Tab-separated table of C-alpha atoms in Angstrom:
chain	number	residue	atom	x	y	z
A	1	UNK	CA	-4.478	-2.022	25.082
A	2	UNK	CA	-6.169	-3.904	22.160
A	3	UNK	CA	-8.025	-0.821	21.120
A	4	UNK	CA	-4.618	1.805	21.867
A	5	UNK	CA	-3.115	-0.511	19.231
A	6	UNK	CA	-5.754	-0.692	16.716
A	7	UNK	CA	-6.092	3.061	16.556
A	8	UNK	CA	-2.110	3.232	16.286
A	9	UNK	CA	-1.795	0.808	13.436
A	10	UNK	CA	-5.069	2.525	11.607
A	11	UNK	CA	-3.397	5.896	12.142
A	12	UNK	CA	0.012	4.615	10.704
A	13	UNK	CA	-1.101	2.742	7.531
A	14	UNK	CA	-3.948	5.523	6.394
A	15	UNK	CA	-0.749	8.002	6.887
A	16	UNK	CA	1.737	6.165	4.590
A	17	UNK	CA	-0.550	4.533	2.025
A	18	UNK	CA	-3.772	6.630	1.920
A	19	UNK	CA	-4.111	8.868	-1.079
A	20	UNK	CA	-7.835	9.904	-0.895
A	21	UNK	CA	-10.419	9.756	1.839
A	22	UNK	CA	-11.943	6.076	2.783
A	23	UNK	CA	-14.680	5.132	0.906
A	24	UNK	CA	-16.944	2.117	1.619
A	25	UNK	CA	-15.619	-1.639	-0.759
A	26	UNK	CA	-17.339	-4.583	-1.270
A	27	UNK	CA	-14.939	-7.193	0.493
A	28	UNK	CA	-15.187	-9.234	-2.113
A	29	UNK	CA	-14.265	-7.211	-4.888
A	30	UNK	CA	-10.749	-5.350	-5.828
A	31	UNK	CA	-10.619	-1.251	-5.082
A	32	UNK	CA	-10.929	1.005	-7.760
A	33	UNK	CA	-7.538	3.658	-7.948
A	34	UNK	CA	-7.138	6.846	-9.228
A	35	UNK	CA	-5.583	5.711	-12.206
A	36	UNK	CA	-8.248	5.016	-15.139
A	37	UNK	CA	-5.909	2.826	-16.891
A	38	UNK	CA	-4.870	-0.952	-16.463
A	39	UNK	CA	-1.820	-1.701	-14.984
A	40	UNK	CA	0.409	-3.697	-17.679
A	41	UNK	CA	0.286	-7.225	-17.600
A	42	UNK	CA	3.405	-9.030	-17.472
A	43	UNK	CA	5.251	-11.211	-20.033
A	44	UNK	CA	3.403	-14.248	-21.005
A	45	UNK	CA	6.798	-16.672	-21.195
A	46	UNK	CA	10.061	-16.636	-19.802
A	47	UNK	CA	10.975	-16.508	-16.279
A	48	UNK	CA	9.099	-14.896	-13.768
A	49	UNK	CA	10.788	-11.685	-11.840
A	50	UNK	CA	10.398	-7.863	-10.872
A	51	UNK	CA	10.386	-5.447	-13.517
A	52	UNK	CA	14.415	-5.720	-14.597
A	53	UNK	CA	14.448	-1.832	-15.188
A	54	UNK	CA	14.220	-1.474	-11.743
A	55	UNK	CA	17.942	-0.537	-10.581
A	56	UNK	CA	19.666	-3.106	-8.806
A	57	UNK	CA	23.428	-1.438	-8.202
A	58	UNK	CA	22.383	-0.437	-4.922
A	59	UNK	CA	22.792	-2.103	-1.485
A	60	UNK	CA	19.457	-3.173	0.613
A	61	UNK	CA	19.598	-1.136	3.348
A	62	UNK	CA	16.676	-1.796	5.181
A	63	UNK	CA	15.976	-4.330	8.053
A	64	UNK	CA	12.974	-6.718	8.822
A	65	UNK	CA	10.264	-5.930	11.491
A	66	UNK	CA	12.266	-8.468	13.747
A	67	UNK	CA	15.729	-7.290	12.722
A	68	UNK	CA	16.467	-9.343	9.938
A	69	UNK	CA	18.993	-8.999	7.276
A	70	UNK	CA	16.719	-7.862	3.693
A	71	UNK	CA	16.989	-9.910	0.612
A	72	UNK	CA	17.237	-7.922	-2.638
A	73	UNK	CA	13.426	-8.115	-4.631
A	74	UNK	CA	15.366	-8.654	-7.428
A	75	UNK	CA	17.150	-11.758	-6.548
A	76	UNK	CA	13.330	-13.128	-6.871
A	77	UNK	CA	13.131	-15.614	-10.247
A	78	UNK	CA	10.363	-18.158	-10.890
A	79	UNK	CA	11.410	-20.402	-14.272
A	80	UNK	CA	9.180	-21.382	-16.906
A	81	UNK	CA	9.826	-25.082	-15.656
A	82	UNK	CA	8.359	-24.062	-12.026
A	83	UNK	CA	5.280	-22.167	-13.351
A	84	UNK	CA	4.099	-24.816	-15.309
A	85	UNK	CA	4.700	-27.293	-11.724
A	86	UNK	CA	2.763	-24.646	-9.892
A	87	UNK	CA	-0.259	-24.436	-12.796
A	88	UNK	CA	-0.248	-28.531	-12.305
A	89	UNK	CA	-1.567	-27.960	-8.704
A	90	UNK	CA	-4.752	-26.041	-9.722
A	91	UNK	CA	-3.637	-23.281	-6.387
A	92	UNK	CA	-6.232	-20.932	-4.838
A	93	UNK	CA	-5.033	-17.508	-3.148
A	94	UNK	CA	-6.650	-15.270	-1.396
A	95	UNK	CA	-5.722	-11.364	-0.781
A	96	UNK	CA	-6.473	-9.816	2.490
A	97	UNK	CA	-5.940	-6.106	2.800
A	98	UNK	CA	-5.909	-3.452	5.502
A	99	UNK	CA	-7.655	-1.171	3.573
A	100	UNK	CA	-8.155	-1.536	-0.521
A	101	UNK	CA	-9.238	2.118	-1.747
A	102	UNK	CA	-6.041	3.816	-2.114
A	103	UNK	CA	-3.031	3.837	-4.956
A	104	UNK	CA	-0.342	2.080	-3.181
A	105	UNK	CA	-3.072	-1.258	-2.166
A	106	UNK	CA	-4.464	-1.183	-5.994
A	107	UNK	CA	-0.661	-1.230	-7.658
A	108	UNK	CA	-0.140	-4.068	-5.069
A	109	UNK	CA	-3.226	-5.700	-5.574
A	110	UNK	CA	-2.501	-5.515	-9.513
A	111	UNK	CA	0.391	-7.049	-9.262
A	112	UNK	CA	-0.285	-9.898	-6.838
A	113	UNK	CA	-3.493	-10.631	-9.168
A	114	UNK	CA	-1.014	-10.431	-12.393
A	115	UNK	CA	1.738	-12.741	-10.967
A	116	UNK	CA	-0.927	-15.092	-9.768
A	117	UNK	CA	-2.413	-15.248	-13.183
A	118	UNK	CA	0.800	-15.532	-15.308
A	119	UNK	CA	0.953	-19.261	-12.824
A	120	UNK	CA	-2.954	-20.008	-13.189
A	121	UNK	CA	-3.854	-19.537	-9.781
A	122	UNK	CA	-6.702	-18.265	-8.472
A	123	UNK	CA	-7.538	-15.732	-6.806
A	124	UNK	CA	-10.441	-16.582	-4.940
A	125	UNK	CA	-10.921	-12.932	-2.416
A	126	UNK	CA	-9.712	-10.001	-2.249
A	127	UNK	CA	-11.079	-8.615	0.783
A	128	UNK	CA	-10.435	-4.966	2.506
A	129	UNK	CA	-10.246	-4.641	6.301
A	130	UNK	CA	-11.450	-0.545	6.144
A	131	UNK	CA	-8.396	-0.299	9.109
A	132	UNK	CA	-10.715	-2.494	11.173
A	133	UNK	CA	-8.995	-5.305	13.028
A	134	UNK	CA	-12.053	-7.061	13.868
A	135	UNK	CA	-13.231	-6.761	10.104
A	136	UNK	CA	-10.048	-7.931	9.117
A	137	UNK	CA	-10.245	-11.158	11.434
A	138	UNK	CA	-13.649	-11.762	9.797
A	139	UNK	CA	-12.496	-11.424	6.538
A	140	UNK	CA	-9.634	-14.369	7.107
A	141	UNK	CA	-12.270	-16.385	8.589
A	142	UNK	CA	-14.678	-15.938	5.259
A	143	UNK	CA	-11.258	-16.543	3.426
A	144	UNK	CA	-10.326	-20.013	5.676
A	145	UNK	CA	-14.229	-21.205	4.280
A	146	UNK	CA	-12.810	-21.423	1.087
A	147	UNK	CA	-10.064	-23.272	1.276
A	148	UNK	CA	-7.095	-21.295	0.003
A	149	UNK	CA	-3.348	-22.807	-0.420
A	150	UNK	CA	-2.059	-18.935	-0.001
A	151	UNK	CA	-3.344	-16.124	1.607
A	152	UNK	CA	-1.141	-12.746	1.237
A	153	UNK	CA	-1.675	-9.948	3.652
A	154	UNK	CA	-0.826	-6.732	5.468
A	155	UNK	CA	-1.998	-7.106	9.060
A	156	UNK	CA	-4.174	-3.664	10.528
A	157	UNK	CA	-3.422	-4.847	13.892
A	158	UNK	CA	0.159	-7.565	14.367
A	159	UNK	CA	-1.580	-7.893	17.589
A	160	UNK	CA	-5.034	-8.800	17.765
A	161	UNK	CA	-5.073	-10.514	14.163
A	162	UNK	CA	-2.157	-12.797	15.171
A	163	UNK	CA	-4.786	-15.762	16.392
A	164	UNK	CA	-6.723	-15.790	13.107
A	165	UNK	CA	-3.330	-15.864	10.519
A	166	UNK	CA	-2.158	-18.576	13.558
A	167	UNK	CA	-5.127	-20.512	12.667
A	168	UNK	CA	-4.626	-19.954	8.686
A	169	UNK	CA	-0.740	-21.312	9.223
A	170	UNK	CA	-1.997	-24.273	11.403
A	171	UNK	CA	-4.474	-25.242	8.672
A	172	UNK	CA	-1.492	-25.385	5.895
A	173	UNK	CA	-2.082	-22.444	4.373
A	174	UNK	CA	1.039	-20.323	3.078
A	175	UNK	CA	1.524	-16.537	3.878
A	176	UNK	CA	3.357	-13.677	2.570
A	177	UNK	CA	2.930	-10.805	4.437
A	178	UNK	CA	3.397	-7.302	3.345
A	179	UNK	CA	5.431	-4.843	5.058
A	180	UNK	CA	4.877	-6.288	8.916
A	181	UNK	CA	4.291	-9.986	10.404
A	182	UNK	CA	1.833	-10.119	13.382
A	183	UNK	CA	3.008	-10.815	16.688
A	184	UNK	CA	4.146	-14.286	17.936
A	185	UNK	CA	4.163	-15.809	13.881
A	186	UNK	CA	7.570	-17.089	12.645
A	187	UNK	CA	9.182	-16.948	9.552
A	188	UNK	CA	10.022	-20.310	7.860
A	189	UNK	CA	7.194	-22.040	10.403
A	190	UNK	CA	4.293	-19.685	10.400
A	191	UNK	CA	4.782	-17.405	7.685
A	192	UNK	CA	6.746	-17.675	4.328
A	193	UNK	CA	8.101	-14.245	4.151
A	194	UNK	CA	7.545	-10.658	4.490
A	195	UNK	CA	8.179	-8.642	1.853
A	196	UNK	CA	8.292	-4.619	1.898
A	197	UNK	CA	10.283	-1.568	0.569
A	198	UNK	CA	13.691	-0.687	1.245
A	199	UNK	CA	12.382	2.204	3.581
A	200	UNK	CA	15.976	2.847	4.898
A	201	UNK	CA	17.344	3.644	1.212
A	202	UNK	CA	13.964	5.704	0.260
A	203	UNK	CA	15.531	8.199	3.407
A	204	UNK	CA	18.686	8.181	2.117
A	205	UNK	CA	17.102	8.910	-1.306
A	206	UNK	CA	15.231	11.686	0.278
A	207	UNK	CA	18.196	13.540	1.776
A	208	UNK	CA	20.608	13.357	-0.875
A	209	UNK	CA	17.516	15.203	-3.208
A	210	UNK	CA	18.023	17.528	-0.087
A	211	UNK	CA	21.216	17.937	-0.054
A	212	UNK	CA	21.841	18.598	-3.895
A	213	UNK	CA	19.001	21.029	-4.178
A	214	UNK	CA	20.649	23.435	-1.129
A	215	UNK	CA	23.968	22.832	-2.831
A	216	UNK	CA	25.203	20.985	0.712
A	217	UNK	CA	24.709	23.770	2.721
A	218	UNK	CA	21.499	25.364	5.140
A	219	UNK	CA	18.970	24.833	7.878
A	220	UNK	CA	16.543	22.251	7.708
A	221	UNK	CA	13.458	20.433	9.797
A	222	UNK	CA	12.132	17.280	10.381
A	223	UNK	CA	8.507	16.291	10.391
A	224	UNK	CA	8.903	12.156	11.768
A	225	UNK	CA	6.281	9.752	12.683
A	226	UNK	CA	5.734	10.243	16.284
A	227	UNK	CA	5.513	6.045	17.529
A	228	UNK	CA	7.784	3.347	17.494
A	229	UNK	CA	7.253	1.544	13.977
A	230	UNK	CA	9.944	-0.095	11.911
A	231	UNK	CA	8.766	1.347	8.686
A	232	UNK	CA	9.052	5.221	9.626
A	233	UNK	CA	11.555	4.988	12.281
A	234	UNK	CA	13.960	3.416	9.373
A	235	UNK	CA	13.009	6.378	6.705
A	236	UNK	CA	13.974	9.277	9.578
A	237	UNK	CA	16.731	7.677	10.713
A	238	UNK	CA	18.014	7.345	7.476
A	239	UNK	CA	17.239	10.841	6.157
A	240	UNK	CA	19.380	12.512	9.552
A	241	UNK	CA	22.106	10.253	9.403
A	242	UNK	CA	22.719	10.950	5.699
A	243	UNK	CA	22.254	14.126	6.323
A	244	UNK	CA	24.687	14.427	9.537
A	245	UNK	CA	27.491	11.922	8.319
A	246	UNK	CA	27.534	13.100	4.558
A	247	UNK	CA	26.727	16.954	4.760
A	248	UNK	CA	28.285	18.945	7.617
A	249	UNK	CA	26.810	22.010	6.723
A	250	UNK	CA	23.246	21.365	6.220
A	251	UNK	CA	22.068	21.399	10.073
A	252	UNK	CA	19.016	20.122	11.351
A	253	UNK	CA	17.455	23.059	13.745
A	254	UNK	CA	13.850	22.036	14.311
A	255	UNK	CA	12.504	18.102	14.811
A	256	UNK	CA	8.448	17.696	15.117
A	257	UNK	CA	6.905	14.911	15.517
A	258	UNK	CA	2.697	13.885	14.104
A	259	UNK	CA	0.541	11.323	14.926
A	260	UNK	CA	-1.902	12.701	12.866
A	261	UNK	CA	-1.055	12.537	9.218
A	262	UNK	CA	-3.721	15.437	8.568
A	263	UNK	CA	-2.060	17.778	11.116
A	264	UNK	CA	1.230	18.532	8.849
A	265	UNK	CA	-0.146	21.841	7.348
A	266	UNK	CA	-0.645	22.589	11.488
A	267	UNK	CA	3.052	21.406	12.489
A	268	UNK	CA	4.841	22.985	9.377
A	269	UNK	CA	3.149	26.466	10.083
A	270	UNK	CA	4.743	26.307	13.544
A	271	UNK	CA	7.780	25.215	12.462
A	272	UNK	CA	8.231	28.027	9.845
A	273	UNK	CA	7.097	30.294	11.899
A	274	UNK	CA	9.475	29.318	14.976
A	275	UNK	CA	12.634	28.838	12.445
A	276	UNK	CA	11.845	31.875	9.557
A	277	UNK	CA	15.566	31.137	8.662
A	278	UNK	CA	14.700	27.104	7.424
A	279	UNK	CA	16.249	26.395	3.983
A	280	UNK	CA	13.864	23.232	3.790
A	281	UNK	CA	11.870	20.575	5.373
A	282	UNK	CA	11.398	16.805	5.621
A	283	UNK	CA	8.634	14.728	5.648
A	284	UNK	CA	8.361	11.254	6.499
A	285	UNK	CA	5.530	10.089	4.177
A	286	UNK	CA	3.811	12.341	1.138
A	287	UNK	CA	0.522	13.144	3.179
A	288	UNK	CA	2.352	15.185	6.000
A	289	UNK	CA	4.113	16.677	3.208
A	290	UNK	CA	1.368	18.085	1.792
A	291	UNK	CA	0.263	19.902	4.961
A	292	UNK	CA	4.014	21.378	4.311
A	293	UNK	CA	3.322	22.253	1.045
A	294	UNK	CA	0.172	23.780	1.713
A	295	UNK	CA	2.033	25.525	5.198
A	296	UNK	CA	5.173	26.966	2.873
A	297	UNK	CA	2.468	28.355	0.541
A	298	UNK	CA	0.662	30.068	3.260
A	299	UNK	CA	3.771	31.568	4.212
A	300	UNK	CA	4.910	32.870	1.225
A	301	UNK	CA	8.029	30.278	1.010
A	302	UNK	CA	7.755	29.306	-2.430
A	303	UNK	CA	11.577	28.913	-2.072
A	304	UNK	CA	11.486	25.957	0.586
A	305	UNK	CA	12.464	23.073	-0.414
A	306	UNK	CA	10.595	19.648	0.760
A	307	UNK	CA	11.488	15.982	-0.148
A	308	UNK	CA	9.277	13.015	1.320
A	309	UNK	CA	8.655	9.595	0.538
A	310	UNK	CA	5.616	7.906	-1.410
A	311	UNK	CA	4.621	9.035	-4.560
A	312	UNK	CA	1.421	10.273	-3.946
A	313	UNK	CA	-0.642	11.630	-6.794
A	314	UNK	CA	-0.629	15.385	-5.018
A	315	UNK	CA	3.264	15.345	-4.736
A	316	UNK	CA	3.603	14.241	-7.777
A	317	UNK	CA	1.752	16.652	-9.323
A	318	UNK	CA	4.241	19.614	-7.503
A	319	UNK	CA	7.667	18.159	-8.628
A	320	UNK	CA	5.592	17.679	-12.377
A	321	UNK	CA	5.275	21.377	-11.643
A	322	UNK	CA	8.879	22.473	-10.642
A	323	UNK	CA	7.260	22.808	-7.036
A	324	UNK	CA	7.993	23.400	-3.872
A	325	UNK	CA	8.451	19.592	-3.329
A	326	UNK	CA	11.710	18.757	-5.242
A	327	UNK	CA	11.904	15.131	-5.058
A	328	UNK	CA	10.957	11.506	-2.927
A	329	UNK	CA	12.228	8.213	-2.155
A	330	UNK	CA	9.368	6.249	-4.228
A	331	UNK	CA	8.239	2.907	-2.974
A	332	UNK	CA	7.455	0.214	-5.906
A	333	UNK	CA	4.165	-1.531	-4.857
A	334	UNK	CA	3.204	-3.608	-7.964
A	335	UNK	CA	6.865	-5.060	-8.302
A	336	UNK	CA	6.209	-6.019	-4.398
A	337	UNK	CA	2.670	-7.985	-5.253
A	338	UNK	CA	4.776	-9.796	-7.852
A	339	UNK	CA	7.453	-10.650	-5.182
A	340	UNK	CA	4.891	-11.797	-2.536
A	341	UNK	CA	3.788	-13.870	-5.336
A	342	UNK	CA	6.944	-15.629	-5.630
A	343	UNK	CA	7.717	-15.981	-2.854
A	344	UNK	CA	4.419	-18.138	-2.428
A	345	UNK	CA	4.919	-20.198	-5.501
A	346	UNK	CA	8.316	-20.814	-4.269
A	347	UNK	CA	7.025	-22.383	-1.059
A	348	UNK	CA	4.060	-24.150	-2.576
A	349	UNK	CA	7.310	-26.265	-4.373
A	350	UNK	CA	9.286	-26.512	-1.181
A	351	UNK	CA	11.836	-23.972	-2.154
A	352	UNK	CA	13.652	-22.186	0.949
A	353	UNK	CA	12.620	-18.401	0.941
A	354	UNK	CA	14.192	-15.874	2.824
A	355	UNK	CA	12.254	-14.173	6.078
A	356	UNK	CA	12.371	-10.674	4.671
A	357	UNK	CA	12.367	-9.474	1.072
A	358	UNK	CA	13.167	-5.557	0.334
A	359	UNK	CA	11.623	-3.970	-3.417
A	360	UNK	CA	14.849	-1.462	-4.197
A	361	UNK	CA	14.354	2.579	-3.508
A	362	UNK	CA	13.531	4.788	-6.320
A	363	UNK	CA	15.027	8.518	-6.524
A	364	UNK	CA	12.375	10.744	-7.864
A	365	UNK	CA	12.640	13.964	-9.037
A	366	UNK	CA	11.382	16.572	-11.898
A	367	UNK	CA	14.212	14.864	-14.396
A	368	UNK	CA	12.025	10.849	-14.238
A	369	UNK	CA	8.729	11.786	-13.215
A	370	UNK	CA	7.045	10.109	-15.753
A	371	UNK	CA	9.174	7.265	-15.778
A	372	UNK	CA	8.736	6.459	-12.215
A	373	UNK	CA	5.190	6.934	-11.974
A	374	UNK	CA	5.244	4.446	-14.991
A	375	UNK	CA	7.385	2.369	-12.828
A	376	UNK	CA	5.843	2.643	-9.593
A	377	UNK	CA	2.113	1.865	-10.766
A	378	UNK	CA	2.632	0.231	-14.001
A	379	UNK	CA	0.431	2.499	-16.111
A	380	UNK	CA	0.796	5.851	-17.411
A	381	UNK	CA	0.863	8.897	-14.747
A	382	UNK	CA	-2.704	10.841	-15.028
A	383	UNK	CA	-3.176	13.238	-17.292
A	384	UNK	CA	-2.782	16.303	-14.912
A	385	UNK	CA	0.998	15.258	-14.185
A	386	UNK	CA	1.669	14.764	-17.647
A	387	UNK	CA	0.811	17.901	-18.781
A	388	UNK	CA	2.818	19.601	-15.814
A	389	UNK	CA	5.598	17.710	-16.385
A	390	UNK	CA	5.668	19.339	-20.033
């Protein structure tokens, strides 16, 4: 069961997060990303929050792993007064991450690290699990050795990690979790918070893109994550009841499910082939989607139209281009490593925090490339999408 799990969660979070192929990191070290250039640092005074340019006139639609109602990212605020309380405690905090070698785990790692520094604490690990659960539990063991007051973390396995983030919570030690709690923790005794994207209203962001670019009207599929996981059950579930509830005559004919994020190219050939007469396809994360991409190309569809979610450096690169790949719901990881961040300041000082914490969707398309690229990662988009976007 253990090991049905393990390969599960591994499968799921090198599908949504992984940009390029695993490469071996020192535990102890932080990942290097694809971007060259340091994220921005944030403001040295004032209060402490998200990036305010991030919209906030939209709803949270998303739900916790355990159902729970989502607290806005933005609502997040840290005052000059409670910095300097949290820099008189002289804090250690310690990062533990599924895996550490990818775009989305850098930007979060950047701006956990940034956040933690702006309130002089230290961060004593960062440490990357390589989708291992049993590395992972090792690596919170190291961490425990040095005596950290936080740890934040993304569990590889909510099962057979729970035990070793038990034993971190029963020593004292504060966690924020990203995206999932594991099994059997609870929020406000165990754990201080989870904190993720608003995966819900990235799907909804993904089939209104739809929707406008086939002018409300045409035949589409649906490439979903084939297991039962909060994160992408939310995003398809939001994309086909947008789609169904706001545009009648846009019809979903063909549904495919992958387990296998590599296997999209495979699926989307099928699918095309099966349904010649499809106007355009979804994808529930960017890697899948470029198996469609490549698939529609293949096929000679240069007039499909895909939208997905995660800006990934490849889709990126085709909507810079005026691609096949017309727009995404864009999650915000840097702005989440700052709200992880504090959130744990806020319980260091005995401030109530909520049990889950949703970072606002971001509608990308051709028209803000730049811009959210700038405001996903918090550095300038590579070279290669600049010049495409020109």
């Amino acid at each position: 069961m253990k090991k049905t799990l393990l390969l599960f969660m591994t499968i799921l979070f090198g599908a949504i997060f992984a940009l390029a192929a695993c490469g071996n990191q020192d535990s102890s070290s932080s990942p290097e990303g694809e971007n060259e250039e340091k994220a921005a640092e944030l403001p040295e005074t004032g209060a402490l929050t998200i990036n305010e340019d991030i919209p906030s006139d939209r709803d949270i639609l998303s739900k916790g792993p355990n159902g729970e109602l989502a607290i806005s990212a933005k609502t997040l605020r840290l005052s000059e007064e409670e910095i300097a309380k949290v820099k008189e405690g002289n804090y250690k905090a310690a990062i533990v991450m599924h895996y550490a070698g990818n775009d989305w785990s850098k930007a979060q790692i950047d701006g956990l690290e940034a956040a933690f520094d702006r309130m002089g604490i230290e961060v004593i690990a960062v440490t990357d699990g390589q989708f291992k659960a049993e590395k992972q539990v090792s690596d919170i063991e190291t961490v425990l050795a040095k005596d950290p007051d936080i740890i934040v973390s993304i569990p590889v396995d909510p099962v057979s990690t729970a035990a070793a983030y038990k034993k971190a919570a029963d020593a004292g030690v504060k966690l924020v979790f990203m995206d999932n709690a594991p099994q059997g923790l609870t929020a406000g005794t165990d754990y201080v918070s989870v904190v993720s994207a608003d995966n819900y209203g990235n799907g909804v962001e993904a089939a209104e893109i739809m929707a406008a670019q086939l002018e409300e009207k045409g035949k589409i599929g649906v490439i979903f994550h084939d297991a039962d996981f909060f994160v992408t059950r939310q995003r398809t579930e939001a994309f086909e009841k947008t789609i169904k509830e706001k545009y009648p005559n846009i019809e979903i004919v063909a549904r495919s499910g992958i387990t296998d994020p590599n296997a999209g190219e495979k699926i989307a050939s099928a699918m095309l082939t099966k349904n010649p007469e499809l106007d355009g396809i979804f994808a529930v994360w960017d890697v899948p989607a470029e198996g469609v991409l490549a698939a529609a190309r293949t096929a000679g569809r240069e007039d499909l139209v895909i939208t997905t979610i995660d800006l990934g450096t490849n889709v990126a690169l085709d909507i810079a281009s005026d691609g096949i790949v017309k727009g995404l719901g864009a999650q915000l990881p840097y702005d989440q490593g700052v709200a992880e961040a504090i959130l744990a300041a806020q319980s260091l000082l005995g401030t109530e925090t909520p049990p889950y914490v949703a970072v606002p969707s971001l509608n990308v398309t051709k028209d803000n490339i730049l811009e959210a690229w700038k405001m996903v990662y918090h550095t300038d988009a590579p070279d290669v999408i600049q010049q495409a976007a020109q």
